[in-house]
Amino acid sequence: MSSQVLRAQFTCEPHTYTRFNLTQNMEGDNSQVEMKLSSDMDEEVGENHHTSNGKPYMVQKLGRTPKVLCFIVSAALLIVFIGLLIGYIAVGKKQVAPVCASAVSLTEPLVLHETGTAPLMDWDDVKTLFAQKLTAAKLQNALSEFSQVSHRAGSPEDESLGNKVLQRFKGYGMNTWTDEHFIKVQDPPTSGSNRVVFKNTLEEFPKGFLSYSNTGSVTGDVLYAHYGLEEDFRKLRNRNINMNGRVMLVRAGKINFAEKVANAAKMNASAVLIYPDPTDYSIGDKTELYGHVHMGSGDPYTPGFPSFNHTQFPPVESSGLPRILAQTITQDMATKILRQLEGQRMPDEWEGYSKLGNERDIITVEVKNVLAEKKIHNVFGVIKGFVDSDRYVVIGAQRDAWGPGFAASTVGTAVLVELARSIADMVKNDGFKPRRSIVFASWSAGEYGSVGATEWLEGYLSSLSTKAVSYINLDGIVTGQKGFKVAASPLLHTLIQKTLEEVKNKDLTLLNQFAKSNWESNILEPMEPDNAAYSFLAFSGISSISFRFSTENSGYKFFGTLQDTSDNLNIATSSQVPQLAETAGRFAGHIALRLVHDHLLQMDVMKYYKVIRSHVAKINGKVREVQRIKPELLPKALTVKWLISATGSYSRAAHNLLTDIQNSDLEDIEMCRLINDRIMTVERNLLSHYVSPRESPFRHILVGSGPHTLKALLKHLDDLKYDNPDADADLFRNQFALATWTVQGCANSLAGDIWSLDNEI
C-alpha cells in the first residue's frame, strides 16, 4: 500500500497544534493517516489585516452577509467532521497501541499483542490457531513418511530424505534453498575390520566404531577407569597407579565419548575402549555402539571455517582430534575382560567388578578406520516476517543417523516439517503475519558431531551472529514420557517458564506435570557439547534451546546404536510417540511464535546477571583462599575488584535498558528494533574476543569450554591450591584479566550509545 497523507488545517489559537499519526501496514509498507490541527488566524489572514480594536479586518468588514453566514456554517461542519475523524483515529490508535510501550519489565512475562505494521492478532488467538493446525494424527503420517532403516550422512538414503523435506517446504509455499558442503569423516574400514584381543585368548571384531579416532595398533595393560571422568582418573592417580601407555576400559555414560578419550589422553594412555555396562544399558550384550571422538563440532579438518568445495586452505586439523586410539566393544566382550582383571581393588563406590587390572592384563587394539570425503546437503525453508524480515528464529533437526535413528532424527524431522506446515498455513489462510522470519533447517551429518549445522554457522557467521534471534533444536525431543528437560541460554529462561505454563500434556500443563515445586531445578539442565544447539550458543553467540521428553532417572539407551527403532521408542513411551511429539512441537512452536510475534523480544537480560554474579562470588572466595594459603602464587595486589565492578556495570546496563524502554517513543518500529538489537548483543558479547575460534571454538565465557571460561578460572584456582603441576599462576592472571574485560565489554554493548558507557574500569 502506498503512503498517503491526509492533512486538514483549521485556525484556532496562535502557535498551537495537535497531531495524530496512525500507522498500519498490511503488506509491510508504511501507510499513514495524519491530521494536523493548527490555529493561527494571523497566519491565515495576515498580521497587517487588523483594526485598532483588535478584531480581524475581514470579520469587521464583512459583517453578517450571506457569504459570512455560509462561511460560518461551512466552518462548523468542518469542525464536526474533524471531531469525528479525531475520535475514529483515537479508537484506532487504542486498538493498535504498540506492545513496546507496555514492555516495562524485563523479568516478568508480558501479555503482548500484535501492533504496528502487522494486523492485530492477539497472542491467545495465535495459540488457539496453532493448536488447531498441529495434531498427533498429522505427525503420525509424517513419522511414517520419514522413517528409514538406514540413512547415514552423505548416503543416497540421506539425500532422498533431504529431497522429501525440500519438496514439503516447497509445497507449503515457502522460499527454499540447499547448502552443499564437502566434509571429511572417518568411517569403518572398507576391507577387514577393527580388532580387539585380550590375553591372546579373547578376540572381537567390532562393527561399531568411533569416528575421528587415531588409527594404528597398540598393545598395553588394561586399566579400568569407571566412566572416564576427570575425578575417576584423579582417584587412580591418588593411588600412585602408573597410567602411561595403559589401555583404558571405561563405561559409556555420564559424559560423551570425546570427553572420555580426552581425559584418558591427559593421563598418557595409549588407547580407550568404551562399552555399555549392563547396570546402565539394558540393550543386549551383543549391541554395538557408534559415535565420534572429536572434542568439538563440525568438520575437524576445516576448524573455524566452512567446508565449501571452493575453500582453499593448507591441510589443517582441529585441536580437538585425539592422538590416541578409541574403539567401542560390546557388553559381552567387556564383561569377559573385567572378570579376568587382576591388580588393585576398585574404589568402593565403583559398583560392579573387583579389580582394576595390572601388567599381566595385556590387550591389543587395532583401529583401521578410513578417512572419506562426503558431499552433504542442508535443506532450508523460510517464512518471511512482515516487519523485521531480516531478523529470524531458526528451527532445526538432524536428518541422518547411524541406523534407523527413530528417536535421534526421525521424530525431530517429522516435527520440523509439521511445524513448517502449520505456521505456513496460519500465514497463508488465517491472516497471521509474524513480525520476524522463521527459518526451518534440516541438517545432515549430525551423528559425526553436528557437522552440517556447524558448517552452516561457520559459513555465514558474520550475518547469523547479528541477525539470528534464537535457535530451537528438535533433535531427540522424545525419548521417554516421565520427565521433561530443557537446556537453554539464561536469556530464554523467563520465556521458557511462561511456555511451560501454557502448553499442556494431556490435561496438565508441562509446568504442573514436571515441576510441582522449583521448575528451574526440576526441568533445567546444562547444555552439553554434543548437543546441536551448543554450537549456536557457545560458538556463534546465538541464544539457543534444546529440550526433550525423557525417562525418569536415566537417558534413552538406544542412541548411538542400530536399535534406535520405532518399536523401542514406543516401548519407552507406552506407544505415545505421536502424542508426545505433538506436545513437543507445541512447546517449540510457542517459543518460536512468541519470538516472532511480540514487538519486544521476550529475553530476560537480568538472568545472565545472576549467573555472572554467582561465578564471581565463587571466584572471589577462591582467590582469597589461595592468597591465604599460597601468597607466593597470588599476591595481595591481585584483586577481584574489577571483575566485581564489571558485573555491576552489566547490572546497571540491564536496568538502564529497562529505563530506556519506559522513556522511549516505542510507537516507532525502528526504536523497538534498536532495543531488540541491544538485547541480542548480550549473547554475542559473552564470546571471548581474546581466543582463537580455531583453538577454542566454544568461546562463550559462561557456557563454553576452554581456559577462558569462568568455570575454568574456578578450576585453575583449585589447581593452584592443591599444587597441580598443570597450574600456572601467570596464565591464571592473564585469563582472569581477559574474562573481566569480556564481561565489561558485554555491559558496554548492552548500555547502547558510546556516551552511555560505564567507564569505572
PDB file of C-alpha atoms in Angstrom, residues 408-578:
ATOM      1  CA  ALA A 408      17.670 -39.394  17.117  1.00  0.00           C
ATOM      2  CA  SER A 409      16.387 -37.929  13.855  1.00  0.00           C
ATOM      3  CA  THR A 410      13.021 -39.209  12.578  1.00  0.00           C
ATOM      4  CA  VAL A 411      10.863 -37.657  15.297  1.00  0.00           C
ATOM      5  CA  GLY A 412      12.669 -34.324  15.040  1.00  0.00           C
ATOM      6  CA  THR A 413      12.376 -34.252  11.252  1.00  0.00           C
ATOM      7  CA  ALA A 414       8.657 -35.058  11.420  1.00  0.00           C
ATOM      8  CA  VAL A 415       8.044 -32.279  13.946  1.00  0.00           C
ATOM      9  CA  LEU A 416      10.132 -29.872  11.845  1.00  0.00           C
ATOM     10  CA  VAL A 417       8.060 -30.330   8.683  1.00  0.00           C
ATOM     11  CA  GLU A 418       4.775 -30.266  10.595  1.00  0.00           C
ATOM     12  CA  LEU A 419       5.738 -27.035  12.358  1.00  0.00           C
ATOM     13  CA  ALA A 420       6.565 -25.570   8.951  1.00  0.00           C
ATOM     14  CA  ARG A 421       3.227 -26.715   7.537  1.00  0.00           C
ATOM     15  CA  SER A 422       1.221 -25.425  10.490  1.00  0.00           C
ATOM     16  CA  ILE A 423       2.770 -21.959  10.639  1.00  0.00           C
ATOM     17  CA  ALA A 424       2.813 -21.553   6.847  1.00  0.00           C
ATOM     18  CA  ASP A 425      -0.895 -22.387   6.803  1.00  0.00           C
ATOM     19  CA  MET A 426      -1.562 -19.810   9.538  1.00  0.00           C
ATOM     20  CA  VAL A 427       0.124 -17.166   7.402  1.00  0.00           C
ATOM     21  CA  LYS A 428      -1.446 -18.211   4.120  1.00  0.00           C
ATOM     22  CA  ASN A 429      -5.031 -18.866   5.199  1.00  0.00           C
ATOM     23  CA  ASP A 430      -5.637 -17.298   8.614  1.00  0.00           C
ATOM     24  CA  GLY A 431      -4.092 -13.858   8.418  1.00  0.00           C
ATOM     25  CA  PHE A 432      -1.249 -14.403  10.850  1.00  0.00           C
ATOM     26  CA  LYS A 433       1.663 -12.150   9.947  1.00  0.00           C
ATOM     27  CA  PRO A 434       4.814 -12.748  12.018  1.00  0.00           C
ATOM     28  CA  ARG A 435       6.986  -9.713  12.589  1.00  0.00           C
ATOM     29  CA  ARG A 436      10.208 -11.665  12.142  1.00  0.00           C
ATOM     30  CA  SER A 437      11.101 -14.567   9.884  1.00  0.00           C
ATOM     31  CA  ILE A 438      11.295 -18.267  10.769  1.00  0.00           C
ATOM     32  CA  VAL A 439      13.957 -20.429   9.105  1.00  0.00           C
ATOM     33  CA  PHE A 440      13.409 -24.199   9.103  1.00  0.00           C
ATOM     34  CA  ALA A 441      16.592 -26.257   8.691  1.00  0.00           C
ATOM     35  CA  SER A 442      17.186 -29.966   8.076  1.00  0.00           C
ATOM     36  CA  TRP A 443      20.823 -30.823   8.892  1.00  0.00           C
ATOM     37  CA  SER A 444      22.973 -33.672   7.650  1.00  0.00           C
ATOM     38  CA  ALA A 445      25.993 -35.307   9.360  1.00  0.00           C
ATOM     39  CA  GLY A 446      24.665 -34.682  12.838  1.00  0.00           C
ATOM     40  CA  GLU A 447      25.956 -38.041  14.096  1.00  0.00           C
ATOM     41  CA  TYR A 448      29.553 -37.033  13.306  1.00  0.00           C
ATOM     42  CA  GLY A 449      29.331 -34.047  15.649  1.00  0.00           C
ATOM     43  CA  SER A 450      26.702 -31.608  14.342  1.00  0.00           C
ATOM     44  CA  VAL A 451      28.773 -31.204  11.185  1.00  0.00           C
ATOM     45  CA  GLY A 452      26.071 -29.866   8.872  1.00  0.00           C
ATOM     46  CA  ALA A 453      24.791 -27.289  11.360  1.00  0.00           C
ATOM     47  CA  THR A 454      28.269 -26.148  12.373  1.00  0.00           C
ATOM     48  CA  GLU A 455      29.498 -25.780   8.790  1.00  0.00           C
ATOM     49  CA  TRP A 456      26.498 -23.574   8.061  1.00  0.00           C
ATOM     50  CA  LEU A 457      27.302 -21.460  11.117  1.00  0.00           C
ATOM     51  CA  GLU A 458      30.928 -21.137  10.052  1.00  0.00           C
ATOM     52  CA  GLY A 459      29.944 -20.200   6.519  1.00  0.00           C
ATOM     53  CA  TYR A 460      27.570 -17.390   7.476  1.00  0.00           C
ATOM     54  CA  LEU A 461      28.750 -16.446  10.960  1.00  0.00           C
ATOM     55  CA  SER A 462      29.107 -12.711  10.296  1.00  0.00           C
ATOM     56  CA  SER A 463      25.417 -12.340   9.418  1.00  0.00           C
ATOM     57  CA  LEU A 464      23.942 -15.067  11.620  1.00  0.00           C
ATOM     58  CA  SER A 465      25.515 -13.738  14.801  1.00  0.00           C
ATOM     59  CA  THR A 466      23.822 -10.363  14.331  1.00  0.00           C
ATOM     60  CA  LYS A 467      20.507 -11.398  12.755  1.00  0.00           C
ATOM     61  CA  ALA A 468      19.555 -14.793  14.192  1.00  0.00           C
ATOM     62  CA  VAL A 469      17.366 -14.190  17.236  1.00  0.00           C
ATOM     63  CA  SER A 470      17.436 -17.751  18.544  1.00  0.00           C
ATOM     64  CA  TYR A 471      17.959 -21.401  17.621  1.00  0.00           C
ATOM     65  CA  ILE A 472      15.467 -24.129  18.609  1.00  0.00           C
ATOM     66  CA  ASN A 473      16.843 -27.679  18.423  1.00  0.00           C
ATOM     67  CA  LEU A 474      14.470 -30.584  17.682  1.00  0.00           C
ATOM     68  CA  ASP A 475      16.965 -33.469  17.980  1.00  0.00           C
ATOM     69  CA  GLY A 476      15.961 -36.238  20.382  1.00  0.00           C
ATOM     70  CA  ILE A 477      12.886 -34.415  21.666  1.00  0.00           C
ATOM     71  CA  VAL A 478      11.013 -37.641  22.522  1.00  0.00           C
ATOM     72  CA  THR A 479      12.988 -40.274  24.467  1.00  0.00           C
ATOM     73  CA  GLY A 480      10.535 -41.124  27.250  1.00  0.00           C
ATOM     74  CA  GLN A 481       7.419 -39.790  28.949  1.00  0.00           C
ATOM     75  CA  LYS A 482       8.117 -39.433  32.677  1.00  0.00           C
ATOM     76  CA  GLY A 483      10.319 -36.362  32.596  1.00  0.00           C
ATOM     77  CA  PHE A 484      10.798 -33.099  30.722  1.00  0.00           C
ATOM     78  CA  LYS A 485      14.209 -31.451  30.458  1.00  0.00           C
ATOM     79  CA  VAL A 486      15.288 -28.141  28.924  1.00  0.00           C
ATOM     80  CA  ALA A 487      18.791 -26.836  28.226  1.00  0.00           C
ATOM     81  CA  ALA A 488      18.873 -23.210  27.144  1.00  0.00           C
ATOM     82  CA  SER A 489      20.503 -19.831  27.307  1.00  0.00           C
ATOM     83  CA  PRO A 490      19.567 -17.975  30.508  1.00  0.00           C
ATOM     84  CA  LEU A 491      18.164 -15.201  28.299  1.00  0.00           C
ATOM     85  CA  LEU A 492      15.309 -17.568  27.419  1.00  0.00           C
ATOM     86  CA  HIS A 493      14.516 -18.874  30.910  1.00  0.00           C
ATOM     87  CA  THR A 494      11.631 -16.480  31.571  1.00  0.00           C
ATOM     88  CA  LEU A 495      10.075 -17.276  28.195  1.00  0.00           C
ATOM     89  CA  ILE A 496      10.526 -20.993  28.878  1.00  0.00           C
ATOM     90  CA  GLN A 497       8.694 -20.696  32.194  1.00  0.00           C
ATOM     91  CA  LYS A 498       5.804 -18.882  30.507  1.00  0.00           C
ATOM     92  CA  THR A 499       5.642 -21.544  27.793  1.00  0.00           C
ATOM     93  CA  LEU A 500       5.636 -24.356  30.362  1.00  0.00           C
ATOM     94  CA  GLU A 501       2.607 -22.670  31.902  1.00  0.00           C
ATOM     95  CA  GLU A 502       0.800 -22.539  28.544  1.00  0.00           C
ATOM     96  CA  VAL A 503       1.490 -25.895  26.883  1.00  0.00           C
ATOM     97  CA  LYS A 504      -0.444 -28.898  28.114  1.00  0.00           C
ATOM     98  CA  ASN A 505       0.454 -32.591  28.023  1.00  0.00           C
ATOM     99  CA  LYS A 506      -2.818 -34.473  28.380  1.00  0.00           C
ATOM    100  CA  ASP A 507      -4.765 -32.436  30.965  1.00  0.00           C
ATOM    101  CA  LEU A 508      -1.878 -30.799  32.833  1.00  0.00           C
ATOM    102  CA  THR A 509       0.451 -28.021  31.840  1.00  0.00           C
ATOM    103  CA  LEU A 510       4.065 -29.066  31.466  1.00  0.00           C
ATOM    104  CA  LEU A 511       4.900 -26.903  34.486  1.00  0.00           C
ATOM    105  CA  ASN A 512       2.369 -28.618  36.746  1.00  0.00           C
ATOM    106  CA  GLN A 513       3.214 -32.073  35.464  1.00  0.00           C
ATOM    107  CA  PHE A 514       7.000 -31.951  35.721  1.00  0.00           C
ATOM    108  CA  ALA A 515       7.835 -29.078  38.098  1.00  0.00           C
ATOM    109  CA  LYS A 516       5.491 -29.029  41.051  1.00  0.00           C
ATOM    110  CA  SER A 517       7.958 -27.049  43.168  1.00  0.00           C
ATOM    111  CA  ASN A 518      11.078 -25.371  41.733  1.00  0.00           C
ATOM    112  CA  TRP A 519      10.850 -25.544  37.957  1.00  0.00           C
ATOM    113  CA  GLU A 520      14.447 -24.474  37.385  1.00  0.00           C
ATOM    114  CA  SER A 521      15.895 -27.305  39.476  1.00  0.00           C
ATOM    115  CA  ASN A 522      13.441 -29.912  38.165  1.00  0.00           C
ATOM    116  CA  ILE A 523      13.478 -29.060  34.464  1.00  0.00           C
ATOM    117  CA  LEU A 524      16.580 -27.065  33.545  1.00  0.00           C
ATOM    118  CA  GLU A 525      19.837 -28.886  32.794  1.00  0.00           C
ATOM    119  CA  PRO A 526      23.217 -27.778  31.400  1.00  0.00           C
ATOM    120  CA  MET A 527      23.652 -27.762  27.628  1.00  0.00           C
ATOM    121  CA  GLU A 528      26.231 -30.406  26.725  1.00  0.00           C
ATOM    122  CA  PRO A 529      28.838 -30.046  23.945  1.00  0.00           C
ATOM    123  CA  ASP A 530      27.331 -32.917  21.927  1.00  0.00           C
ATOM    124  CA  ASN A 531      24.022 -31.036  21.682  1.00  0.00           C
ATOM    125  CA  ALA A 532      23.493 -29.450  18.242  1.00  0.00           C
ATOM    126  CA  ALA A 533      22.267 -26.253  19.932  1.00  0.00           C
ATOM    127  CA  TYR A 534      25.590 -25.931  21.764  1.00  0.00           C
ATOM    128  CA  SER A 535      27.426 -24.679  18.664  1.00  0.00           C
ATOM    129  CA  PHE A 536      24.813 -21.972  18.108  1.00  0.00           C
ATOM    130  CA  LEU A 537      25.150 -20.824  21.700  1.00  0.00           C
ATOM    131  CA  ALA A 538      28.826 -21.292  22.587  1.00  0.00           C
ATOM    132  CA  PHE A 539      30.397 -20.862  19.135  1.00  0.00           C
ATOM    133  CA  SER A 540      28.121 -18.275  17.489  1.00  0.00           C
ATOM    134  CA  GLY A 541      26.620 -16.418  20.447  1.00  0.00           C
ATOM    135  CA  ILE A 542      23.022 -17.109  19.413  1.00  0.00           C
ATOM    136  CA  SER A 543      20.530 -17.757  22.215  1.00  0.00           C
ATOM    137  CA  SER A 544      19.532 -21.405  21.897  1.00  0.00           C
ATOM    138  CA  ILE A 545      17.263 -24.005  23.406  1.00  0.00           C
ATOM    139  CA  SER A 546      17.111 -27.799  23.359  1.00  0.00           C
ATOM    140  CA  PHE A 547      14.525 -29.912  25.168  1.00  0.00           C
ATOM    141  CA  ARG A 548      13.192 -33.454  25.459  1.00  0.00           C
ATOM    142  CA  PHE A 549      10.637 -35.729  26.998  1.00  0.00           C
ATOM    143  CA  SER A 550      12.827 -38.107  28.978  1.00  0.00           C
ATOM    144  CA  THR A 551      12.794 -41.227  31.083  1.00  0.00           C
ATOM    145  CA  GLU A 552      12.515 -40.656  34.800  1.00  0.00           C
ATOM    146  CA  ASN A 553      16.042 -41.381  36.011  1.00  0.00           C
ATOM    147  CA  SER A 554      18.257 -42.093  33.016  1.00  0.00           C
ATOM    148  CA  GLY A 555      18.569 -41.312  29.347  1.00  0.00           C
ATOM    149  CA  TYR A 556      17.335 -43.173  26.296  1.00  0.00           C
ATOM    150  CA  LYS A 557      19.662 -46.166  25.909  1.00  0.00           C
ATOM    151  CA  PHE A 558      19.453 -46.718  22.175  1.00  0.00           C
ATOM    152  CA  PHE A 559      21.139 -43.541  20.965  1.00  0.00           C
ATOM    153  CA  GLY A 560      24.274 -44.465  19.034  1.00  0.00           C
ATOM    154  CA  THR A 561      23.066 -47.985  18.272  1.00  0.00           C
ATOM    155  CA  LEU A 562      21.261 -49.721  15.450  1.00  0.00           C
ATOM    156  CA  GLN A 563      18.441 -50.454  17.920  1.00  0.00           C
ATOM    157  CA  ASP A 564      17.038 -46.915  17.836  1.00  0.00           C
ATOM    158  CA  THR A 565      13.800 -48.078  16.227  1.00  0.00           C
ATOM    159  CA  SER A 566      10.149 -47.096  16.406  1.00  0.00           C
ATOM    160  CA  ASP A 567       9.419 -50.280  18.368  1.00  0.00           C
ATOM    161  CA  ASN A 568      11.949 -49.459  21.084  1.00  0.00           C
ATOM    162  CA  LEU A 569      10.810 -45.845  21.320  1.00  0.00           C
ATOM    163  CA  ASN A 570       7.206 -46.970  21.600  1.00  0.00           C
ATOM    164  CA  ILE A 571       8.215 -49.239  24.477  1.00  0.00           C
ATOM    165  CA  ALA A 572       9.920 -46.312  26.215  1.00  0.00           C
ATOM    166  CA  THR A 573       6.845 -44.087  25.746  1.00  0.00           C
ATOM    167  CA  SER A 574       3.994 -46.607  26.127  1.00  0.00           C
ATOM    168  CA  SER A 575       3.167 -46.113  22.435  1.00  0.00           C
ATOM    169  CA  GLN A 576       2.600 -42.373  22.898  1.00  0.00           C
ATOM    170  CA  VAL A 577       5.156 -41.140  20.362  1.00  0.00           C
ATOM    171  CA  PRO A 578       2.747 -39.086  18.167  1.00  0.00           C
TER     172      PRO A 578
END
